[in-house]
CSV table of C-alpha atoms in Angstrom, one decimal:
chain,number,residue,atom,x,y,z
A,1205,MET,CA,-8.4,-32.4,-10.4
A,1206,LEU,CA,-5.2,-33.0,-8.7
A,1207,HIS,CA,-4.0,-31.2,-11.4
A,1208,GLU,CA,-6.1,-27.9,-10.7
A,1209,LEU,CA,-4.6,-28.4,-7.3
A,1210,THR,CA,-1.4,-28.0,-7.6
A,1211,GLU,CA,-1.3,-24.7,-10.4
A,1212,ARG,CA,-3.4,-23.9,-6.7
A,1213,LEU,CA,-0.5,-24.7,-5.5
A,1214,ALA,CA,2.1,-23.2,-7.4
A,1215,GLY,CA,-0.1,-19.7,-7.6
A,1216,THR,CA,0.6,-19.0,-3.8
A,1217,THR,CA,2.6,-16.8,-2.8
A,1218,GLY,CA,4.1,-16.9,1.0
A,1219,LEU,CA,4.6,-20.1,3.8
A,1220,ASP,CA,1.4,-19.0,5.9
A,1221,ALA,CA,-0.7,-19.5,2.6
A,1222,SER,CA,1.6,-21.8,1.1
A,1223,LEU,CA,0.4,-24.4,4.3
A,1224,ARG,CA,-3.5,-23.4,4.4
A,1225,GLU,CA,-3.9,-24.5,0.4
A,1226,VAL,CA,-2.2,-28.1,1.5
A,1227,LEU,CA,-4.1,-28.5,3.8
A,1228,ARG,CA,-7.3,-27.6,2.3
A,1229,ALA,CA,-6.8,-28.7,-1.1
A,1230,GLY,CA,-6.0,-32.7,1.3
A,1231,ALA,CA,-8.8,-32.1,2.8
A,1232,ALA,CA,-10.9,-32.3,-0.1
A,1233,LEU,CA,-8.2,-35.3,-1.8
A,1234,VAL,CA,-8.6,-38.0,1.7
A,1235,GLY,CA,-12.9,-35.9,2.2
A,1236,ALA,CA,-11.6,-34.6,5.2
A,1237,ARG,CA,-13.5,-31.3,6.9
A,1238,ARG,CA,-11.4,-30.6,8.9
A,1239,GLY,CA,-7.3,-30.7,9.5
A,1240,LEU,CA,-3.5,-29.5,11.3
A,1241,LEU,CA,-0.5,-28.5,10.0
A,1242,VAL,CA,2.2,-29.1,12.1
A,1243,LEU,CA,5.8,-27.2,10.5
A,1244,GLU,CA,8.5,-28.9,12.0
A,1245,PRO,CA,12.0,-28.8,9.6
A,1246,ALA,CA,14.5,-30.9,9.9
A,1247,ASP,CA,17.3,-28.4,10.5
A,1248,ARG,CA,15.9,-27.2,12.9
A,1249,LEU,CA,15.9,-24.2,11.9
A,1250,GLY,CA,12.5,-23.1,11.9
A,1251,PRO,CA,10.2,-21.4,11.7
A,1252,ASP,CA,7.6,-23.7,13.6
A,1253,THR,CA,4.7,-23.3,13.0
A,1254,THR,CA,1.0,-24.6,13.2
A,1255,VAL,CA,-2.1,-24.1,11.0
A,1256,GLY,CA,-5.5,-25.4,10.7
A,1257,HIS,CA,-8.0,-25.9,8.4
A,1258,GLY,CA,-11.5,-25.5,9.5
A,1259,LEU,CA,-10.3,-25.5,13.6
A,1260,GLY,CA,-9.6,-22.5,15.3
A,1261,HIS,CA,-6.7,-21.5,17.5
A,1262,ALA,CA,-8.7,-22.9,20.9
A,1263,ASP,CA,-8.9,-26.6,18.6
A,1264,LEU,CA,-5.1,-25.7,17.7
A,1265,GLY,CA,-4.6,-25.9,21.6
A,1266,THR,CA,-6.0,-28.7,22.5
A,1267,ILE,CA,-5.1,-31.1,20.1
A,1268,GLU,CA,-2.0,-29.9,21.1
A,1269,THR,CA,-2.2,-31.2,24.8
A,1270,VAL,CA,-2.0,-34.6,23.5
A,1271,PRO,CA,0.8,-36.0,24.3
A,1272,ARG,CA,3.3,-35.9,21.1
A,1273,GLY,CA,4.9,-39.0,21.1
A,1274,ALA,CA,0.8,-40.1,20.8
A,1275,ALA,CA,-0.5,-37.6,18.2
A,1276,SER,CA,-0.1,-39.0,14.8
A,1277,TYR,CA,2.4,-35.6,13.6
A,1278,GLY,CA,4.8,-36.2,16.8
A,1279,ILE,CA,4.7,-39.7,15.4
A,1280,LEU,CA,5.4,-39.3,11.9
A,1281,LEU,CA,7.6,-36.4,12.5
A,1282,ASP,CA,9.7,-37.6,15.5
A,1283,GLY,CA,9.7,-41.0,13.8
A,1284,ALA,CA,11.5,-39.3,10.9
A,1285,GLU,CA,13.7,-37.4,12.7
A,1286,ARG,CA,15.8,-41.0,14.9
A,1287,SER,CA,15.5,-43.3,11.7
A,1288,ASN,CA,17.1,-40.7,9.1
A,1289,SER,CA,20.5,-42.0,8.1
A,1290,GLY,CA,22.4,-38.9,6.8
A,1291,ASP,CA,20.5,-39.3,3.3
A,1292,GLY,CA,18.0,-36.8,3.6
A,1293,THR,CA,14.9,-39.1,2.3
A,1294,GLY,CA,13.5,-38.9,5.8
A,1295,ASP,CA,13.0,-43.1,4.8
A,1296,SER,CA,12.5,-44.7,8.7
A,1297,ALA,CA,11.8,-48.7,9.7
A,1298,PRO,CA,7.4,-48.8,10.6
A,1299,VAL,CA,5.6,-47.1,12.5
A,1300,THR,CA,1.7,-48.7,13.3
A,1301,ALA,CA,-1.3,-46.6,14.7
A,1302,ALA,CA,-2.2,-49.2,17.4
A,1303,ALA,CA,-4.2,-52.4,15.2
A,1304,THR,CA,-5.9,-49.5,12.1
A,1305,ALA,CA,-2.6,-48.4,10.6
A,1306,THR,CA,-1.9,-48.8,7.0
A,1307,THR,CA,0.8,-48.7,4.1
A,1308,ALA,CA,1.8,-46.2,1.7
A,1309,THR,CA,2.9,-47.9,-0.9
A,1310,ALA,CA,0.8,-46.1,-3.0
A,1311,ALA,CA,2.5,-42.9,-2.1
A,1312,ALA,CA,5.7,-44.1,-2.3
A,1313,THR,CA,5.8,-45.8,-5.7
A,1314,ALA,CA,3.9,-43.1,-7.7
A,1315,THR,CA,4.4,-41.3,-11.1
A,1316,PRO,CA,5.3,-37.2,-10.9
A,1317,VAL,CA,1.9,-35.3,-10.5
A,1318,SER,CA,0.5,-34.6,-14.3
A,1319,ALA,CA,-3.1,-33.3,-15.7
A,1320,ASP,CA,-3.2,-37.2,-16.9
A,1321,THR,CA,-2.3,-38.9,-13.2
A,1322,ALA,CA,-4.7,-36.4,-12.3
A,1323,ILE,CA,-8.2,-38.2,-11.5
A,1324,ALA,CA,-10.6,-37.1,-9.6
A,1325,PRO,CA,-10.8,-39.3,-6.0
A,1326,ASP,CA,-14.9,-39.2,-6.6
A,1327,ALA,CA,-14.8,-42.3,-3.7
A,1328,GLU,CA,-16.1,-41.4,-0.4
A,1329,PRO,CA,-14.3,-42.4,2.7
A,1330,GLN,CA,-15.0,-45.9,3.9
A,1331,PRO,CA,-15.5,-48.0,7.1
A,1332,PRO,CA,-12.6,-49.1,8.6
A,1333,THR,CA,-11.5,-52.7,8.3
A,1334,PRO,CA,-9.3,-54.6,11.2
A,1335,ALA,CA,-5.9,-54.8,11.9
A,1336,ARG,CA,-3.7,-54.7,9.2
A,1337,PRO,CA,-0.2,-55.1,9.3
A,1338,PRO,CA,2.3,-52.1,10.5
A,1339,VAL,CA,2.8,-49.5,7.8
A,1340,ASP,CA,5.4,-46.8,6.9
A,1341,SER,CA,5.9,-44.5,8.5
A,1342,ASP,CA,5.6,-41.3,5.7
A,1343,GLU,CA,1.3,-42.1,6.7
A,1344,ILE,CA,-0.5,-43.4,9.6
A,1345,ILE,CA,-4.5,-43.9,9.9
A,1346,HIS,CA,-6.8,-43.7,13.2
A,1347,ALA,CA,-9.5,-45.6,11.1
A,1348,ASP,CA,-12.0,-45.4,14.1
A,1349,LEU,CA,-10.6,-43.4,17.5
A,1350,PRO,CA,-13.3,-43.9,19.9
A,1351,HIS,CA,-13.0,-48.1,19.6
A,1352,GLU,CA,-10.0,-48.0,18.5
A,1353,PRO,CA,-7.0,-50.7,21.2
A,1354,GLY,CA,-4.0,-49.2,22.6
A,1355,LEU,CA,-4.9,-45.3,22.8
A,1356,ASP,CA,-3.6,-42.6,24.7
A,1357,PRO,CA,-6.2,-41.4,26.4
A,1358,ARG,CA,-6.1,-38.0,26.3
A,1359,HIS,CA,-5.7,-38.7,22.4
A,1360,ARG,CA,-9.2,-40.3,23.2
A,1361,GLU,CA,-10.3,-37.6,25.1
A,1362,VAL,CA,-9.8,-34.8,23.2
A,1363,ALA,CA,-11.0,-36.0,19.6
A,1364,ALA,CA,-14.1,-36.4,21.8
A,1365,HIS,CA,-14.5,-33.1,23.1
A,1366,LEU,CA,-13.6,-32.4,19.6
A,1367,GLY,CA,-16.1,-34.2,17.2
A,1368,PHE,CA,-13.5,-36.4,15.1
A,1369,ASP,CA,-13.8,-40.2,15.4
A,1370,ALA,CA,-11.5,-41.0,12.5
A,1371,SER,CA,-7.8,-39.3,11.1
A,1372,TYR,CA,-5.6,-38.9,8.3
A,1373,ALA,CA,-1.8,-38.2,8.9
A,1374,LEU,CA,0.8,-38.4,6.1
A,1375,ARG,CA,4.2,-36.7,6.3
A,1376,LEU,CA,5.6,-34.0,4.1
A,1377,THR,CA,9.9,-34.7,3.4
A,1378,THR,CA,11.6,-34.4,0.1
A,1379,GLU,CA,15.3,-36.2,-0.2
A,1380,ARG,CA,16.9,-32.1,0.0
A,1381,THR,CA,15.4,-30.6,3.1
A,1382,GLY,CA,14.3,-33.4,4.6
A,1383,HIS,CA,10.4,-33.9,7.0
A,1384,LEU,CA,9.1,-30.4,7.1
A,1385,ALA,CA,5.6,-31.1,8.1
A,1386,ALA,CA,3.2,-33.8,8.7
A,1387,ALA,CA,-0.1,-33.0,8.0
A,1388,VAL,CA,-3.6,-34.1,9.7
A,1389,TRP,CA,-7.1,-34.5,8.3
A,1390,LEU,CA,-10.2,-35.0,10.3
A,1391,TYR,CA,-13.1,-36.5,9.8
A,1392,ASP,CA,-16.4,-36.6,12.0
A,1393,GLU,CA,-17.2,-40.4,12.1
A,1394,PRO,CA,-15.6,-43.5,11.5
A,1395,ALA,CA,-13.7,-43.6,8.1
A,1396,GLU,CA,-10.5,-44.3,6.6
A,1397,PRO,CA,-9.0,-42.9,2.7
A,1398,VAL,CA,-9.2,-45.3,0.4
A,1399,GLU,CA,-6.2,-46.9,-1.5
A,1400,ARG,CA,-7.3,-44.1,-5.2
A,1401,GLN,CA,-7.5,-41.3,-2.5
A,1402,ARG,CA,-4.1,-42.1,-0.4
A,1403,HIS,CA,-2.4,-42.3,-4.2
A,1404,LEU,CA,-3.2,-38.8,-4.7
A,1405,VAL,CA,-3.2,-37.4,-1.2
A,1406,GLY,CA,0.3,-39.3,-1.4
A,1407,LEU,CA,1.2,-38.2,-5.3
A,1408,TYR,CA,0.0,-34.0,-4.0
A,1409,GLY,CA,1.8,-33.9,-0.6
A,1410,ARG,CA,5.0,-35.1,-2.9
A,1411,TYR,CA,4.2,-31.7,-5.0
A,1412,ALA,CA,2.9,-29.7,-2.0
A,1413,ALA,CA,6.2,-30.7,-0.1
A,1414,GLU,CA,8.9,-29.3,-2.7
A,1415,HIS,CA,6.6,-26.2,-2.6
A,1416,ILE,CA,7.0,-26.1,0.7
A,1417,ALA,CA,10.7,-26.3,0.7
A,1418,ARG,CA,10.3,-23.3,-1.8
A,1419,GLN,CA,8.6,-21.2,0.1
A,1420,LEU,CA,10.8,-21.8,3.2
A,1421,GLU,CA,13.7,-20.9,2.0
A,1422,LEU,CA,12.2,-17.6,0.7
A,1423,SER,CA,10.6,-16.7,4.1
A,1424,ARG,CA,14.2,-17.4,6.1
A,1425,ALA,CA,16.3,-15.0,3.3
A,1426,ARG,CA,13.1,-12.7,3.2
A,1427,SER,CA,13.7,-12.3,7.8
A,1428,THR,CA,17.2,-12.3,7.2
A,1429,LEU,CA,17.8,-8.9,4.9
A,1430,ALA,CA,14.1,-7.8,7.3
A,1431,VAL,CA,16.9,-7.9,10.6
A,1432,VAL,CA,20.2,-7.0,8.8
A,1433,ALA,CA,18.4,-3.7,7.5
A,1434,GLU,CA,16.4,-3.2,11.3
A,1435,GLU,CA,19.9,-3.7,12.1
A,1436,LEU,CA,21.3,-0.5,10.2
A,1437,LEU,CA,18.4,1.9,11.5
A,1438,PRO,CA,18.2,3.6,14.6
A,1439,ALA,CA,19.1,1.0,18.0
A,1440,ARG,CA,16.4,3.6,20.2
A,1441,LEU,CA,15.1,6.7,19.8
A,1442,PRO,CA,17.3,9.3,21.2
A,1443,ARG,CA,16.3,11.7,24.1
A,1444,VAL,CA,16.4,15.3,23.4
A,1445,ALA,CA,14.8,18.4,25.3
A,1446,GLY,CA,11.9,19.7,24.1
A,1447,VAL,CA,11.5,17.0,21.6
A,1448,ARG,CA,9.2,13.5,22.1
A,1449,MET,CA,9.0,11.1,19.5
A,1450,ALA,CA,7.5,7.4,18.1
A,1451,VAL,CA,9.0,4.9,15.3
A,1452,ARG,CA,6.8,2.9,13.7
A,1453,HIS,CA,9.5,0.9,10.6
A,1454,ASP,CA,8.1,-2.4,9.0
A,1455,THR,CA,10.4,-4.0,6.5
A,1456,GLY,CA,8.4,-5.6,3.2
A,1457,PRO,CA,9.0,-8.9,1.9
A,1458,ARG,CA,12.3,-8.0,-0.4
A,1459,GLY,CA,13.3,-6.0,1.7
A,1460,GLY,CA,13.1,-2.9,0.6
A,1461,GLY,CA,16.5,0.9,1.3
A,1462,ASP,CA,13.8,2.8,3.1
A,1463,TRP,CA,15.0,4.5,6.1
A,1464,TYR,CA,14.6,6.8,9.0
A,1465,ASP,CA,17.0,9.2,11.9
A,1466,ALA,CA,16.6,11.3,14.5
A,1467,LEU,CA,20.5,12.8,15.6
A,1468,PRO,CA,20.8,14.7,18.5
A,1469,LEU,CA,22.9,17.5,17.3
A,1470,PRO,CA,25.3,20.7,18.9
A,1471,GLU,CA,23.6,23.5,20.8
A,1472,GLY,CA,20.7,21.4,21.8
A,1473,ALA,CA,19.6,20.9,18.0
A,1474,LEU,CA,18.1,18.3,16.1
A,1475,GLY,CA,19.3,16.1,12.7
A,1476,LEU,CA,15.6,14.2,11.5
A,1477,ALA,CA,15.9,12.9,8.4
A,1478,VAL,CA,13.5,10.4,6.4
A,1479,GLY,CA,14.2,8.5,3.2
A,1480,GLY,CA,14.9,5.5,0.1
A,1481,VAL,CA,16.2,4.1,-2.6
A,1482,THR,CA,15.4,2.8,-5.4
A,1483,GLY,CA,15.4,-1.3,-5.7
A,1484,SER,CA,14.6,-4.1,-3.3
A,1485,GLY,CA,17.1,-7.3,-1.6
A,1486,PRO,CA,20.5,-7.1,-0.1
A,1487,SER,CA,21.6,-4.5,-2.6
A,1488,ALA,CA,18.9,-1.8,-1.8
A,1489,VAL,CA,20.0,-2.8,2.4
A,1490,ALA,CA,23.1,-2.2,2.1
A,1491,ALA,CA,23.0,0.5,0.0
A,1492,MET,CA,20.6,2.2,2.7
A,1493,GLY,CA,23.1,1.7,5.2
A,1494,ARG,CA,25.7,3.7,3.5
A,1495,LEU,CA,23.4,6.5,2.4
A,1496,ARG,CA,22.1,6.9,5.9
A,1497,ALA,CA,25.9,7.0,7.8
A,1498,SER,CA,26.8,9.3,5.2
A,1499,LEU,CA,23.9,11.7,6.1
A,1500,ARG,CA,24.8,11.3,9.7
A,1501,ALA,CA,28.4,11.8,8.6
A,1502,TYR,CA,27.1,15.7,7.0
A,1503,ALA,CA,24.6,16.9,9.8
A,1504,VAL,CA,27.1,16.8,12.5
A,1505,MET,CA,29.2,19.0,9.9
A,1506,GLU,CA,26.8,21.4,8.1
A,1507,GLY,CA,23.1,19.7,10.0
A,1508,GLU,CA,21.9,23.8,10.2
A,1509,ASP,CA,21.9,24.0,6.6
A,1510,PRO,CA,19.3,20.9,5.0
A,1511,VAL,CA,19.8,21.8,1.4
A,1512,ALA,CA,23.4,21.3,1.9
A,1513,VAL,CA,23.7,18.1,3.8
A,1514,LEU,CA,21.6,16.3,0.6
A,1515,SER,CA,23.2,18.3,-1.6
A,1516,ASP,CA,26.6,16.4,-0.5
A,1517,LEU,CA,24.7,13.2,-0.3
A,1518,GLU,CA,23.5,13.8,-3.7
A,1519,LEU,CA,26.6,14.3,-4.8
A,1520,LEU,CA,28.1,11.7,-3.0
A,1521,LEU,CA,25.5,8.9,-4.6
A,1522,ARG,CA,26.0,11.0,-7.4
A,1523,LEU,CA,29.8,9.3,-7.6
A,1524,THR,CA,29.2,6.2,-5.9
A,1525,GLU,CA,26.3,4.3,-6.9
A,1526,PRO,CA,26.2,6.5,-10.3
A,1527,ALA,CA,23.1,3.6,-11.0
A,1528,ARG,CA,20.4,4.2,-8.1
A,1529,SER,CA,18.1,7.3,-6.8
A,1530,ALA,CA,16.9,7.5,-3.5
A,1531,THR,CA,15.0,10.4,-2.1
A,1532,ALA,CA,16.0,12.5,0.9
A,1533,LEU,CA,13.9,14.7,3.5
A,1534,PHE,CA,16.7,16.2,5.6
A,1535,ALA,CA,15.5,19.1,8.9
A,1536,TYR,CA,17.4,20.7,11.4
A,1537,ALA,CA,15.1,21.5,14.6
A,1538,GLU,CA,15.9,23.3,17.5
A,1539,PRO,CA,13.4,22.5,19.8
A,1540,GLU,CA,13.6,25.6,21.8
A,1541,GLN,CA,13.2,27.9,19.3
A,1542,HIS,CA,10.3,25.6,18.6
A,1543,LYS,CA,12.0,26.6,14.4
A,1544,LEU,CA,12.6,24.2,11.8
A,1545,VAL,CA,14.4,23.8,8.9
A,1546,LEU,CA,13.2,21.4,6.2
A,1547,ALA,CA,14.8,20.6,2.1
A,1548,GLY,CA,13.4,17.7,0.2
A,1549,ALA,CA,15.1,15.9,-2.6
A,1550,GLY,CA,11.5,13.9,-4.2
A,1551,HIS,CA,10.4,12.6,-0.5
A,1552,CYS,CA,7.3,13.2,0.8
A,1553,PRO,CA,5.4,15.8,2.2
A,1554,PRO,CA,5.6,15.7,5.9
A,1555,LEU,CA,2.5,16.4,7.8
A,1556,ILE,CA,1.8,18.8,10.9
A,1557,VAL,CA,-0.5,18.0,12.9
A,1558,GLY,CA,-2.0,20.1,16.0
A,1559,ASP,CA,-4.6,21.6,17.2
A,1560,ARG,CA,-4.8,25.0,14.9
A,1561,ARG,CA,-3.9,23.5,12.0
A,1562,ILE,CA,-3.3,19.8,9.8
A,1563,GLU,CA,-1.1,20.5,6.8
A,1564,TYR,CA,1.5,19.2,4.1
A,1565,ILE,CA,4.5,21.1,4.6
A,1566,GLU,CA,5.8,21.2,0.1
A,1567,THR,CA,9.6,20.1,0.3
A,1568,SER,CA,9.0,17.7,-2.7
A,1569,LEU,CA,10.3,20.3,-5.3
A,1570,SER,CA,13.3,18.7,-6.8
A,1571,ALA,CA,13.7,15.0,-8.2
A,1572,PRO,CA,15.4,12.5,-6.8
A,1573,LEU,CA,19.1,12.1,-5.5
A,1574,GLY,CA,21.0,11.0,-8.1
A,1575,MET,CA,18.5,11.4,-11.1
A,1576,LEU,CA,19.9,15.2,-12.5
A,1577,ALA,CA,23.4,16.3,-13.1
A,1578,CYS,CA,23.0,19.4,-10.7
A,1579,TRP,CA,20.7,18.9,-7.9
A,1580,GLU,CA,19.3,22.2,-6.9
A,1581,ALA,CA,16.3,21.7,-3.5
A,1582,PRO,CA,15.0,25.1,-1.5
A,1583,SER,CA,14.5,25.1,1.6
A,1584,VAL,CA,11.6,25.9,3.7
A,1585,GLU,CA,11.2,27.4,7.2
A,1586,VAL,CA,8.5,25.6,9.9
A,1587,ARG,CA,7.7,27.5,13.3
A,1588,PRO,CA,5.7,24.5,14.9
A,1589,GLU,CA,4.0,25.3,17.9
A,1590,SER,CA,3.5,23.6,21.7
A,1591,GLY,CA,2.0,20.5,21.1
A,1592,GLU,CA,2.6,20.2,17.3
A,1593,THR,CA,3.5,17.3,15.5
A,1594,LEU,CA,5.1,16.7,12.5
A,1595,LEU,CA,4.4,13.6,10.9
A,1596,LEU,CA,8.1,12.4,8.1
A,1597,TYR,CA,7.2,8.4,6.3
A,1598,THR,CA,7.9,7.3,3.3
A,1599,ASP,CA,6.0,6.3,0.2
A,1600,GLY,CA,5.4,3.0,1.4
A,1601,LEU,CA,2.8,4.2,3.2
A,1602,LEU,CA,1.1,6.1,0.8
A,1603,HIS,CA,1.8,3.3,-2.0
A,1604,ARG,CA,0.5,-0.1,1.2
A,1605,THR,CA,-2.9,1.8,0.5
A,1606,GLY,CA,-3.7,0.5,-3.1
A,1607,GLU,CA,-4.8,3.8,-3.5
A,1608,PRO,CA,-4.1,6.9,-6.3
A,1609,LEU,CA,-0.8,9.8,-4.7
A,1610,ASP,CA,-3.3,12.2,-4.1
A,1611,ARG,CA,-6.1,10.5,-2.0
A,1612,ALA,CA,-3.7,8.2,-0.2
A,1613,LEU,CA,-2.2,12.0,0.7
A,1614,ALA,CA,-6.5,13.2,1.5
A,1615,ARG,CA,-6.5,9.8,3.2
A,1616,LEU,CA,-3.4,10.5,5.5
A,1617,HIS,CA,-4.9,13.7,6.7
A,1618,SER,CA,-7.8,12.3,7.1
A,1619,ALA,CA,-6.4,9.8,9.8
A,1620,ALA,CA,-3.9,12.7,11.7
A,1621,GLN,CA,-7.9,15.0,11.5
A,1622,SER,CA,-9.3,12.0,13.2
A,1623,ALA,CA,-7.2,11.2,16.1
A,1624,PRO,CA,-8.2,12.2,19.1
A,1625,ARG,CA,-6.4,15.0,21.3
A,1626,ALA,CA,-5.6,12.5,24.9
A,1627,THR,CA,-4.1,10.8,21.0
A,1628,ARG,CA,-2.4,14.2,19.3
A,1629,ASP,CA,-0.5,14.7,22.8
A,1630,ASP,CA,1.4,11.1,22.8
A,1631,PRO,CA,3.3,10.8,19.8
A,1632,ASP,CA,3.2,6.6,19.8
A,1633,LEU,CA,-0.4,7.1,20.0
A,1634,LEU,CA,-1.0,9.1,16.9
A,1635,ALA,CA,1.2,6.9,14.8
A,1636,ASP,CA,-0.5,3.8,16.1
A,1637,HIS,CA,-4.1,5.7,15.0
A,1638,VAL,CA,-2.7,7.1,11.8
A,1639,LEU,CA,-1.1,3.7,11.4
A,1640,ARG,CA,-4.3,1.9,11.9
A,1641,THR,CA,-6.4,4.1,10.5
A,1642,VAL,CA,-4.7,4.5,7.2
A,1643,LEU,CA,-4.2,0.9,6.7
A,1644,PRO,CA,-7.1,-0.4,8.2
A,1645,ASP,CA,-6.0,-4.5,7.1
A,1646,GLY,CA,-2.7,-3.7,9.5
A,1647,LEU,CA,1.2,-3.8,8.3
A,1648,ASP,CA,2.0,-7.8,8.6
A,1649,THR,CA,-1.7,-8.8,6.7
A,1650,LEU,CA,-0.8,-6.7,3.8
A,1651,ASP,CA,1.5,-8.8,0.8
A,1652,SER,CA,3.2,-5.7,0.0
A,1653,PRO,CA,6.9,-5.0,-1.9
A,1654,GLU,CA,7.3,-2.4,0.2
A,1655,ASP,CA,8.7,-0.7,3.1
A,1656,VAL,CA,7.1,1.9,5.2
A,1657,VAL,CA,8.7,5.1,7.6
A,1658,LEU,CA,6.1,7.0,9.9
A,1659,LEU,CA,8.5,9.0,12.1
A,1660,ALA,CA,6.0,11.4,14.6
A,1661,VAL,CA,8.2,14.2,16.4
A,1662,ARG,CA,5.9,16.1,18.8
A,1663,PHE,CA,7.1,19.8,20.4
A,1664,ASP,CA,6.7,20.0,24.1
């Protein structure tokens, strides 16, 4: 069973999923029904978070009302913080949990996890035993909370309110990172895990701590990359007479290269751009920043000719980054004349949404930038009516649906068509409506490497 649990943990991706799997597996190993895990890395760089197993948000909030110095997770984490000698192992002086604390020698002397040691924890949790000597701070047992002498009154109240009578807590540490988290499993009746169960959960905890440390590094790297990507995009959309704009952008977990721009141009004109470079990670983000900056320069010089803007961008990409390609769409808007001139390079067709029409504007007749020795593209002129909204987006919006391209485009069209009139009148409301309809699970819950950009431009 232990081998199966470690294999299952190895298959999890993402920090949150890993924490929840550790809780679930630990509950199975120690025979508990509920639990919580408090993530507080020793380096204090975050993220600090708490997840529950069989506990709702309100239950976790109630548990957090127990004074930290009386809560098992607080004792484990704060005790490690005070006693670390700088070697990163987290070994510390014994910490007792009133009269029912017990030692963690099994976990400390355990052999590495393997299929040979993966014995099923078939023993049931045993009734509480009399007081024992103080324990190492890697684990804390409260075997009988209602009758434990010296227990913090609030701790006892919370246990009674949530209906648990015992708990077993284990600190998760690695030699490289120091303490990472503390897991606490809760029993409905007075009980404690037997020696065999504690041995197995100790083995699992050592493996789990290494896995969590790796996921933590990945999570931090992705967060940093997402911040860099956001900083390379416009801090805010400009105010231009005759149009109102809204944008929604989400960077994929691998850090992609999708971008957007809205640039005020001479004589009340407006330059609009969306695009994406191939690849993901830091190099794609850096390339995205370079292309966006270059496009802005070309737009200022010759924005009234979108084909020229994209031709210059293609030449730059081919000369400076020959191994990379990109899709892009540039539109030159004259709001007072209700005129749009667009050109696209292998990019998704924009969608115009109004009371009289909801239709795609075909601009993707050419190849992406960097794919051909000589790039050419036609421009398209559109006359948006008052009250119509132009939706520009990247292919990540379509890919995140998980459907073929034609069905994803039909889904986007249907989403715009289903928007109430009051929603269509507000670009922010329309953008939110489209995202909710096309991606009902939302942006944050989808495990997709794709960036998403949706830029809504309403002509008054």
